[in-house]
Short mmCIF file of C-alpha atoms in Angstrom, two decimals:
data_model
loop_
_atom_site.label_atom_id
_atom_site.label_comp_id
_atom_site.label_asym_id
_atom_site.label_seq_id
_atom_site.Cartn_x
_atom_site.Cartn_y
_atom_site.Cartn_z
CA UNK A 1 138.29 28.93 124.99
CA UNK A 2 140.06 31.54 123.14
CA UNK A 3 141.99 32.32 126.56
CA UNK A 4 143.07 28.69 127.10
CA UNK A 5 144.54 28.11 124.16
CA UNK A 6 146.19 31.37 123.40
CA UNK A 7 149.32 30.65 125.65
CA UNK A 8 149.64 26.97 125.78
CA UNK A 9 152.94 25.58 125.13
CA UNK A 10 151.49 22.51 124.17
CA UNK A 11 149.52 23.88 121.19
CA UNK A 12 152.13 24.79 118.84
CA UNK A 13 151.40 27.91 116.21
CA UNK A 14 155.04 27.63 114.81
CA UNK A 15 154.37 23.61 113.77
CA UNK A 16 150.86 24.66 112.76
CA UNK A 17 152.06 27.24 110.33
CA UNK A 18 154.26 24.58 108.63
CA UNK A 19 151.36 21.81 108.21
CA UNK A 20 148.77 24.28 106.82
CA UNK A 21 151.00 26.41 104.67
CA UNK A 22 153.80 23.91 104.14
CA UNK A 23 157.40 24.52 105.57
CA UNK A 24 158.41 24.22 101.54
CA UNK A 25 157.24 27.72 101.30
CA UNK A 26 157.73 29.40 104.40
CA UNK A 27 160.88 27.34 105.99
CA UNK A 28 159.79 27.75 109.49
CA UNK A 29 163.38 26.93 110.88
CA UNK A 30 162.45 27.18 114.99
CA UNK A 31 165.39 28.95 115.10
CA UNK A 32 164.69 31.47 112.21
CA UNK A 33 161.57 32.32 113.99
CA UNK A 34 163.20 32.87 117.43
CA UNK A 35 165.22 35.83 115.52
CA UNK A 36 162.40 36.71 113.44
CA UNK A 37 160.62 37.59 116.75
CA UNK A 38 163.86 39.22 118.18
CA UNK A 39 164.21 41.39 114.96
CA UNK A 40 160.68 42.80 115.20
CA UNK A 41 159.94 42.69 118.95
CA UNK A 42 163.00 44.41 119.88
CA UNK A 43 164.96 45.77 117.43
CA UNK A 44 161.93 46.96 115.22
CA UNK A 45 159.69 48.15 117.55
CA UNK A 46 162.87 50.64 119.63
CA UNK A 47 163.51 52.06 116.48
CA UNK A 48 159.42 52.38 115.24
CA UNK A 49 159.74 56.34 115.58
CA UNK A 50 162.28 56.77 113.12
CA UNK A 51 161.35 54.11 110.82
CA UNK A 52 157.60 55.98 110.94
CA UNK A 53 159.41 59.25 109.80
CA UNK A 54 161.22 58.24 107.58
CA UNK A 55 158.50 56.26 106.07
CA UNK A 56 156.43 59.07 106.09
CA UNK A 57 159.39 61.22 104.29
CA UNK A 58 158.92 58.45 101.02
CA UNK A 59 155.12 58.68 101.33
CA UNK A 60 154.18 61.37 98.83
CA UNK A 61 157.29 61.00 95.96
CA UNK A 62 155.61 56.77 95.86
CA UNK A 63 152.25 57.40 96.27
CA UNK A 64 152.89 60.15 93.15
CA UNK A 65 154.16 57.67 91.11
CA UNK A 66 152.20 55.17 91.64
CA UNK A 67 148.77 56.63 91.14
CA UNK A 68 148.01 59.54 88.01
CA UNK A 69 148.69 62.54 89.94
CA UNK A 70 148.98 64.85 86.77
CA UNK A 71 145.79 64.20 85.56
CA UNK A 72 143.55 66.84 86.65
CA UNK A 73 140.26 64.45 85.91
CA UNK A 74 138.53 61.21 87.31
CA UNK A 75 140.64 58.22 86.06
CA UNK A 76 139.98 54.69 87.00
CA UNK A 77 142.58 52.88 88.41
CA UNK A 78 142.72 49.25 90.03
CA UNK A 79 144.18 49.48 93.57
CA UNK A 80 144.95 45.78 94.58
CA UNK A 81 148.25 45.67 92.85
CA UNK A 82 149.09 49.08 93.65
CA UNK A 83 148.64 47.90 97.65
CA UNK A 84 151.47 45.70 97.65
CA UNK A 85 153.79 48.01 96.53
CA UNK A 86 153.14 50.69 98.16
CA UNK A 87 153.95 48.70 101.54
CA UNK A 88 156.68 47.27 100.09
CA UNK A 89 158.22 50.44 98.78
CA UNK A 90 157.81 52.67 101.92
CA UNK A 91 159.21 49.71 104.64
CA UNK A 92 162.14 48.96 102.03
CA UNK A 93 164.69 51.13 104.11
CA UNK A 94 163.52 49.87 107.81
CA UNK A 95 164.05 46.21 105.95
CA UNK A 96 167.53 46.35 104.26
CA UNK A 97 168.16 50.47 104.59
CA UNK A 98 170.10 51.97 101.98
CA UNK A 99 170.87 51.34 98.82
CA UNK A 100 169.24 48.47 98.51
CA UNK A 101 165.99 50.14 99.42
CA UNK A 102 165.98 52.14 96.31
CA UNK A 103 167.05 48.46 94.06
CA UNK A 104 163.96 48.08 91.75
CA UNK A 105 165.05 44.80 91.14
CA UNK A 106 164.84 44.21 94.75
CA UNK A 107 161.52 45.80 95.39
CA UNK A 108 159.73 43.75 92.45
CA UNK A 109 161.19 40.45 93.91
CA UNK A 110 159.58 41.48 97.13
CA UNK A 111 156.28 42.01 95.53
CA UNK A 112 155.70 39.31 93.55
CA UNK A 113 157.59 36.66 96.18
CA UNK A 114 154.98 37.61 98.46
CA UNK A 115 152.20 37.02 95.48
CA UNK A 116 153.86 34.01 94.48
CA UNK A 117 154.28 32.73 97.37
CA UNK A 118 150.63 32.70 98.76
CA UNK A 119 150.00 31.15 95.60
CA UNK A 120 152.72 28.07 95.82
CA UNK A 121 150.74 27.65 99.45
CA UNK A 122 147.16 27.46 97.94
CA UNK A 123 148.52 24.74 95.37
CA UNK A 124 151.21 22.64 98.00
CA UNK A 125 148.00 22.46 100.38
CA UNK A 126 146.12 20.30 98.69
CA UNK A 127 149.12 17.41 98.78
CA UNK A 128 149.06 15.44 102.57
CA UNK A 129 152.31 16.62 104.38
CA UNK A 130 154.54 13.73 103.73
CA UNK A 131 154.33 14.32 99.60
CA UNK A 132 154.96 17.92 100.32
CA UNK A 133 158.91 17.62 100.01
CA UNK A 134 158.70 15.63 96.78
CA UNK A 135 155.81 17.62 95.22
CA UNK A 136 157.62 21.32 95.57
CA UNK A 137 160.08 20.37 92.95
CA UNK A 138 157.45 19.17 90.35
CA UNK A 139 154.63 22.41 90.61
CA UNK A 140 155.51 25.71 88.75
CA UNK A 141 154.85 28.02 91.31
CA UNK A 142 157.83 26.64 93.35
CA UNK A 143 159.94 26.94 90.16
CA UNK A 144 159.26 30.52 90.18
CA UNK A 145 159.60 31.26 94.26
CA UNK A 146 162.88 29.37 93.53
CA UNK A 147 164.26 31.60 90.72
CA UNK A 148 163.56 34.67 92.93
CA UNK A 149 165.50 33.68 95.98
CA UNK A 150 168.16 32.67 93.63
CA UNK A 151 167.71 36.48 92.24
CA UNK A 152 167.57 38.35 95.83
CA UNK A 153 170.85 36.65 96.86
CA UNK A 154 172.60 38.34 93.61
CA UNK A 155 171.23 41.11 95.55
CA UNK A 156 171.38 40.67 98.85
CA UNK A 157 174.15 39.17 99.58
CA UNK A 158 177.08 41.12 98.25
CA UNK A 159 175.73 43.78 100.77
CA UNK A 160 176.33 41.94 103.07
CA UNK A 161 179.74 40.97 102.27
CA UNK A 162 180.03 44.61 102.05
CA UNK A 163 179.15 45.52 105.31
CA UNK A 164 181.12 42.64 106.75
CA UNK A 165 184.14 44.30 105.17
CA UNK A 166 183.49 48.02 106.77
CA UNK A 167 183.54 46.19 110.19
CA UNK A 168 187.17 44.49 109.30
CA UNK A 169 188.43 47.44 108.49
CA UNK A 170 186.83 49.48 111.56
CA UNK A 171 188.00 46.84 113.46
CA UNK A 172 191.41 46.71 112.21
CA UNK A 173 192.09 50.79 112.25
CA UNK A 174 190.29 51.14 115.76
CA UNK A 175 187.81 52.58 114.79
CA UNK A 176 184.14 52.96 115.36
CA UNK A 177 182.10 50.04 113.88
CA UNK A 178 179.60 51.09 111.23
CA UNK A 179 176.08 50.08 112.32
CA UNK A 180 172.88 50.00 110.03
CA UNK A 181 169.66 50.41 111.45
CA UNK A 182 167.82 47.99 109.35
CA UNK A 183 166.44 44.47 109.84
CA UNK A 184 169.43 43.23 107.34
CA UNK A 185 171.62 43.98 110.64
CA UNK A 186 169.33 43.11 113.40
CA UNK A 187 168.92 39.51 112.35
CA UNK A 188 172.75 39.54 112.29
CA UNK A 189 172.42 40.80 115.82
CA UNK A 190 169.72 38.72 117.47
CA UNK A 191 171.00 35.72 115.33
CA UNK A 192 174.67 35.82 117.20
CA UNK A 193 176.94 33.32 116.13
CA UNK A 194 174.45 30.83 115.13
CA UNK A 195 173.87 30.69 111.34
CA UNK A 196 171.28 32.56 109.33
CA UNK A 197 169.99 32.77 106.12
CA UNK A 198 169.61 36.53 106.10
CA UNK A 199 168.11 36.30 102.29
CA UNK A 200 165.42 34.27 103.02
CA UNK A 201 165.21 35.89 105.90
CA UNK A 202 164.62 39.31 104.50
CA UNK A 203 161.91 37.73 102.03
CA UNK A 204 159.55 36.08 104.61
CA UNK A 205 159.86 38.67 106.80
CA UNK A 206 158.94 40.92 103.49
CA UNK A 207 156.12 39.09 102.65
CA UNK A 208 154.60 38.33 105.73
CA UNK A 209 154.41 42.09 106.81
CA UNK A 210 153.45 43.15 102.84
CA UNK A 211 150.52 40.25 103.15
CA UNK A 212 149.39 41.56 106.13
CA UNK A 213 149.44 45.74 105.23
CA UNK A 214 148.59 45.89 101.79
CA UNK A 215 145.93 43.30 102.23
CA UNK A 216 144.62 45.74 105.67
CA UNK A 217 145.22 48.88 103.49
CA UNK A 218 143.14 47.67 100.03
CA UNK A 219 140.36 46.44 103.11
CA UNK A 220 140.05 49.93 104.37
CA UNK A 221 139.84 51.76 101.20
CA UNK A 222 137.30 49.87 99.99
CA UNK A 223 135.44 50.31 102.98
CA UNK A 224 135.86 53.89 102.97
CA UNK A 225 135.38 54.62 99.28
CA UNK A 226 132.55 52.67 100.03
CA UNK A 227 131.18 54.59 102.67
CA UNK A 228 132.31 58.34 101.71
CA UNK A 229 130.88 60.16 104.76
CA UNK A 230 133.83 59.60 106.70
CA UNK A 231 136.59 60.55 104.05
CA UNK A 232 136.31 64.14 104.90
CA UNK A 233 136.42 63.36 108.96
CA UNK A 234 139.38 61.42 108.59
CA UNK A 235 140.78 64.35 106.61
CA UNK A 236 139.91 66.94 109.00
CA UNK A 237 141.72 64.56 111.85
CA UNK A 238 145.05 64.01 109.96
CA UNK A 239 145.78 67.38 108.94
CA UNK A 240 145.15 69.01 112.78
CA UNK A 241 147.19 66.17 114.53
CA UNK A 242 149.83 66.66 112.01
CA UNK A 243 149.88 70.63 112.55
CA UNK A 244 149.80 69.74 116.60
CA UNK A 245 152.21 67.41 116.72
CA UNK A 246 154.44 68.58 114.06
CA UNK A 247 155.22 65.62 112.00
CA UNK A 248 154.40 61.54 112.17
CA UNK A 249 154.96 61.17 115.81
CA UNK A 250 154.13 58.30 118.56
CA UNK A 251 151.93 60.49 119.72
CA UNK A 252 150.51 61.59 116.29
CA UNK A 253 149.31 58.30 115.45
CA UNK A 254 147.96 57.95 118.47
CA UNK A 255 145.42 60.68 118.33
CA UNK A 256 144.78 59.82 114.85
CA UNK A 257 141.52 57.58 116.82
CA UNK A 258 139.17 57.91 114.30
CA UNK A 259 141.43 56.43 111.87
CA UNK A 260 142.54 53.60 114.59
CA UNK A 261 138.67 53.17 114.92
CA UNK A 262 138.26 52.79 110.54
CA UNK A 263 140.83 50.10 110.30
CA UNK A 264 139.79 48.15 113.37
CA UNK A 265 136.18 48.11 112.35
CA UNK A 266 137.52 47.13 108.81
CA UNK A 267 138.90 44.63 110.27
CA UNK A 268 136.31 42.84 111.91
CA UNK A 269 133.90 43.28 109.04
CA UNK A 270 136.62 41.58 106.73
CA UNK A 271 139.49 39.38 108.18
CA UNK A 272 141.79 38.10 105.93
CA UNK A 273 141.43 34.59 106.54
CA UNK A 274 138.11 32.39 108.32
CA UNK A 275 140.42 31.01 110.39
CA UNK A 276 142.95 32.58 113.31
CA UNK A 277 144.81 31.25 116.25
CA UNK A 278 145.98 27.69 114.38
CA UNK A 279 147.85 25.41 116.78
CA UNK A 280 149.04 21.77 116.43
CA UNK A 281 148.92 19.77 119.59
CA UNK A 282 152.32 18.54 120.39
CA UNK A 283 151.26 16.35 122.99
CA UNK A 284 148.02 14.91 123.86
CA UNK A 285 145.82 18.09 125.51
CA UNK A 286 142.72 17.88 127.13
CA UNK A 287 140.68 20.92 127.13
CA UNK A 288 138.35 22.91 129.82
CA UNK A 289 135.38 21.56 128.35
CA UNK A 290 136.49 18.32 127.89
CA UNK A 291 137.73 18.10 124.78
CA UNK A 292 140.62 15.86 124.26
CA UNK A 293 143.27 16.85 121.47
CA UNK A 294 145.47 14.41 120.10
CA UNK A 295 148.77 14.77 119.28
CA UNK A 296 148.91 16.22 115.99
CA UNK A 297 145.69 17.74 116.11
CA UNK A 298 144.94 21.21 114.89
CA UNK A 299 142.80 23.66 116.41
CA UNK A 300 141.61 27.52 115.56
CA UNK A 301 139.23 30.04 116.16
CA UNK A 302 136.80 30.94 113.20
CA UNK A 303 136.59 34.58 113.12
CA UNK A 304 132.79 34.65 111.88
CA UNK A 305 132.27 35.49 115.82
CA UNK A 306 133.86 39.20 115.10
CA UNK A 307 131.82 39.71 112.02
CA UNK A 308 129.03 37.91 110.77
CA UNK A 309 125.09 38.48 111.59
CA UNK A 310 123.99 37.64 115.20
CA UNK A 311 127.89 37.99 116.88
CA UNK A 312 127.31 38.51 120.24
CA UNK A 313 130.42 40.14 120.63
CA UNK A 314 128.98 44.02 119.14
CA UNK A 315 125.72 45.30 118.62
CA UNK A 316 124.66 45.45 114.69
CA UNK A 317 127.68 43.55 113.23
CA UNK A 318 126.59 43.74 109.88
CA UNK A 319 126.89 47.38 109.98
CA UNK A 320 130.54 48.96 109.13
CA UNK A 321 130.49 52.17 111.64
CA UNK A 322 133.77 53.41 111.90
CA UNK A 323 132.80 55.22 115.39
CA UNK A 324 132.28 51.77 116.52
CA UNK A 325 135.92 51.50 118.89
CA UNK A 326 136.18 55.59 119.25
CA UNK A 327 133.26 54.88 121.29
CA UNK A 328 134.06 51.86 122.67
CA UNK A 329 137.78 53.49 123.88
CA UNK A 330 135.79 56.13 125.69
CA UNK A 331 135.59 53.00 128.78
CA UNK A 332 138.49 51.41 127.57
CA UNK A 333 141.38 53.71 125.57
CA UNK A 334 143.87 50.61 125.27
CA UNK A 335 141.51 47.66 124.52
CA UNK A 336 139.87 48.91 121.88
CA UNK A 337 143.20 49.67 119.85
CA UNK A 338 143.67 48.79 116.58
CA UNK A 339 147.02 46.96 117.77
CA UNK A 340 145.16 45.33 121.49
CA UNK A 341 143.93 41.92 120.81
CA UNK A 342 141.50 40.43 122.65
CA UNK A 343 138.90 37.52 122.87
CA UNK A 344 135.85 39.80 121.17
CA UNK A 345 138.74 40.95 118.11
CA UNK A 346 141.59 38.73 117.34
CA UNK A 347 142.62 39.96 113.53
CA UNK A 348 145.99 39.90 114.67
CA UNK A 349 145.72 36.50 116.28
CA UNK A 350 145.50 36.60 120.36
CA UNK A 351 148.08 36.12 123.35
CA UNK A 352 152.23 36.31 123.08
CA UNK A 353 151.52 34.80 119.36
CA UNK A 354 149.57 37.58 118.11
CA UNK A 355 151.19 38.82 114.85
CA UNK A 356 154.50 40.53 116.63
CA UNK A 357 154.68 43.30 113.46
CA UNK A 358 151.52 45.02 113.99
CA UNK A 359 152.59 48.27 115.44
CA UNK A 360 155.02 48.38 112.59
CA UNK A 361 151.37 47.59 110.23
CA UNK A 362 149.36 50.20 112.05
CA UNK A 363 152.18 52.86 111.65
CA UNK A 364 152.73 52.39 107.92
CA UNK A 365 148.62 51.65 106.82
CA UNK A 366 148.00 55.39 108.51
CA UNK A 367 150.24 56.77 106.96
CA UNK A 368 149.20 55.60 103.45
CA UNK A 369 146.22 56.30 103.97
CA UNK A 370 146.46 59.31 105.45
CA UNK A 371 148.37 60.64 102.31
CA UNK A 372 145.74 58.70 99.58
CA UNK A 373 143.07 60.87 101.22
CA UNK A 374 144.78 63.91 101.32
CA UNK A 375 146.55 63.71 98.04
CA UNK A 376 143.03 62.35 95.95
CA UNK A 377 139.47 62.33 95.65
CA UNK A 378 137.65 58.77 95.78
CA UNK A 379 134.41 57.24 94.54
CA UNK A 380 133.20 54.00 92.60
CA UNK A 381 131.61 54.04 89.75
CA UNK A 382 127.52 54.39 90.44
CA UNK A 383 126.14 50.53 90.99
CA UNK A 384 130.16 49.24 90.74
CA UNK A 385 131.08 48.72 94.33
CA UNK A 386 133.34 46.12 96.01
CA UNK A 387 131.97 42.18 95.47
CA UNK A 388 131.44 40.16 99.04
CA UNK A 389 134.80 38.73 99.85
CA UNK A 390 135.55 35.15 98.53
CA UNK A 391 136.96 32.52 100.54
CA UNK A 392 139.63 30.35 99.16
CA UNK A 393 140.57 27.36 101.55
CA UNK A 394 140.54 29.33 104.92
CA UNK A 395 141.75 32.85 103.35
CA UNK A 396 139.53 35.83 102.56
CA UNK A 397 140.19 37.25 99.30
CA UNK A 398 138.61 40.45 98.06
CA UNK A 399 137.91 41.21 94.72
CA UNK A 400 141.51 42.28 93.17
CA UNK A 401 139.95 43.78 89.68
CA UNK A 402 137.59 46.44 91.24
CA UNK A 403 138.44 49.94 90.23
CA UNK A 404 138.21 53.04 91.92
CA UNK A 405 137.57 56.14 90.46
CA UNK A 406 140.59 59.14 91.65
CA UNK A 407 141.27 62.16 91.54
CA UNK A 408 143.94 64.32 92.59
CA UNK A 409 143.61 67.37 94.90
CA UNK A 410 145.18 70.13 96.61
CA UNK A 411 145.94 68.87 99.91
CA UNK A 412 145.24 71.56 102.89
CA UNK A 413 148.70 71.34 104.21
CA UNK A 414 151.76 70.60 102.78
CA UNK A 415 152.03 66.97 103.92
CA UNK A 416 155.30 66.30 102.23
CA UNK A 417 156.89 69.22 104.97
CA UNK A 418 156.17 67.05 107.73
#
């Protein structure tokens, strides 16, 4: 079933996205989504290698200041609002490059938008579509989401003005245009003549790639503070790929399996929401089985399938082994990748709808990660692990006031040389 609906133009994800989370919040504009696809597709994904690098370059200075790195005991911290910023800080340049990258202002509206946001969906939800319009003006949460687009265009857009300006003038002397390579300038690019609201642009495309990593990233720590026998493997695999390879390469993250096979496994064992492949039926569809869809219907695939106890899809599901896809990619290297979807693993959705920034994800969790292991020790308190994850309407959400006990250390390489 998962196959027959993953590519049918009648089931539509783009109108499904705007009944379940409300087009007040996330303005899915057809058009805005054709160049939000464009931007990360194409333009993102040619210039991944760099972007990687260069996020790797910011890794250790954020991570540094984020976490107590002086102290030379255990401290407690709380790592679920640390997540968010983390992801937002180190894909700040690839999203609207320099020097708006270094703007606190702008990197604390991109945090809490993304926050705030999620929150103005749980409460719109609850209101039948045809209120929606009306009721966004009278909750609070809108209010805020309001005042911070309102804020990022103070920002945003006199950048852009200013890089309108360069090309005038390179234009006018003959000379060579000035290009960015940043997102802010691809959506100009893949958008053409037609019009775009690059500021609102720039925050949904924010928040839906700082949901998606920092809620991945908090997932896998907990799993592997949680389960401390692989902290020094994962260790022992960064710091030799790094010395092979030289640096944060294509390659480099590609032999980094062992933490491919951690974050896929985390994963399956926690998915951020019950719920994945939504569609709306845009005309009447009948299904395989016989099922007959009406127009307007929604459909999805639960996700208990990829985790919960008696999944047919893996052997011992309730168990979180991160060997679980190294072994699995000894028969089948490019299935089993934390990017590949497929019909036994769809975290990132399934088919030519799957979640388009994922290799951009993947890239940026490992190499947070890679530097939180090598730059601190990590345990829980004895008897204080992670709580089972709650579920609020269809979303996952795990326990955002655990702490975790850190330490720093003396990393075996220099990591910030690479």
């Amino acid at each position: 079933m998962i196959d027959e609906i993953r590519d049918d133009d009648r089931l539509s994800f783009l109108k499904s996205s705007q009944t379940v989370y409300g087009s007040e919040v996330f303005r899915a504009n057809p058009e805005y989504h054709k160049v939000f696809l464009a931007v990360i597709k194409q333009s993102m994904t040619q210039s991944l290698s760099a972007i990687t690098a260069e996020m790797a370059k910011d890794a250790n200075s954020v991570i540094k200041q984020l976490l107590p790195s002086d102290s030379k005991d255990w401290a407690p911290i709380c790592f679920a609002p640390l997540a968010p910023v983390m992801a937002a800080r180190l894909s700040a340049k690839a999203f609207v490059g320099e020097p708006l990258c270094h703007n606190k202002e702008w990197l604390d509206i991109s945090v809490m938008y993304t926050v705030n946001a999620m929150q103005a969906v749980q409460r719109i939800r609850h209101w039948p579509p045809f209120l929606r319009p009306i009721v966004q003006y009278l909750l609070p949460e809108f209010k805020v989401i309001r005042g911070q687009i309102k804020a990022a265009r103070k920002i945003i857009e006199p950048e852009i003005a200013e890089r309108k300006k360069k090309i005038r003038e390179a234009n006018k002397s003959r000379k060579a245009v000035p290009r960015s390579s940043d997102a802010l300038e691809w959506m100009g690019v893949q958008a053409g003549e037609k019009p775009m609201d690059k500021v609102l642009m720039q925050l949904l495309t924010g928040l839906v790639s700082i949901h998606t990593t920092s809620g991945t990233t908090l997932g896998l720590m907990y799993d592997i503070v949680s389960h401390p026998e692989y902290i020094d493997s994962l260790r022992k695999e960064a710091i030799e790929v790094l010395q092979e390879e030289g640096g944060w390469t294509k390659t480099a993250l590609y032999k980094m399996k062992l933490m491919d096979s951690c974050l896929k496994e985390s994963q399956r064992r926690h998915p951020m929401s019950a719920i994945f492949m939504n569609r709306e039926a845009m005309q009447p569809v009948t299904l395989s089985d016989g099922t007959c869809l009406p127009t307007g219907a929604m459909i999805g695939v639960p996700t208990w399938p990829m985790s919960a106890s008696g999944s047919s899809f893996y052997s011992d599901p309730d168990k979180i082994d991160g060997h679980r896809f190294l072994h699995l990619r000894e028969d089948n290297d490019m299935k089993w990748q934390f990017i590949t979807t497929s019909t036994e693993h769809f975290g990132f959705g399934h088919g030519k709808q799957a979640f388009p920034g994922r290799f951009f994800a993947s890239n940026e969790i490992k190499v947070i990660v890679a530097h939180l292991l090598l730059m601190f020790d990590w345990r829980f308190a004895k008897g204080d692990e992670p709580k089972s994850l709650s579920l609020m309407d269809s979303e996952f959400v795990p326990d955002i006031t655990q702490k975790i006990w850190v330490k720093p250390r003396v990393p075996e390489i220099d990591i910030s040389s690479f």
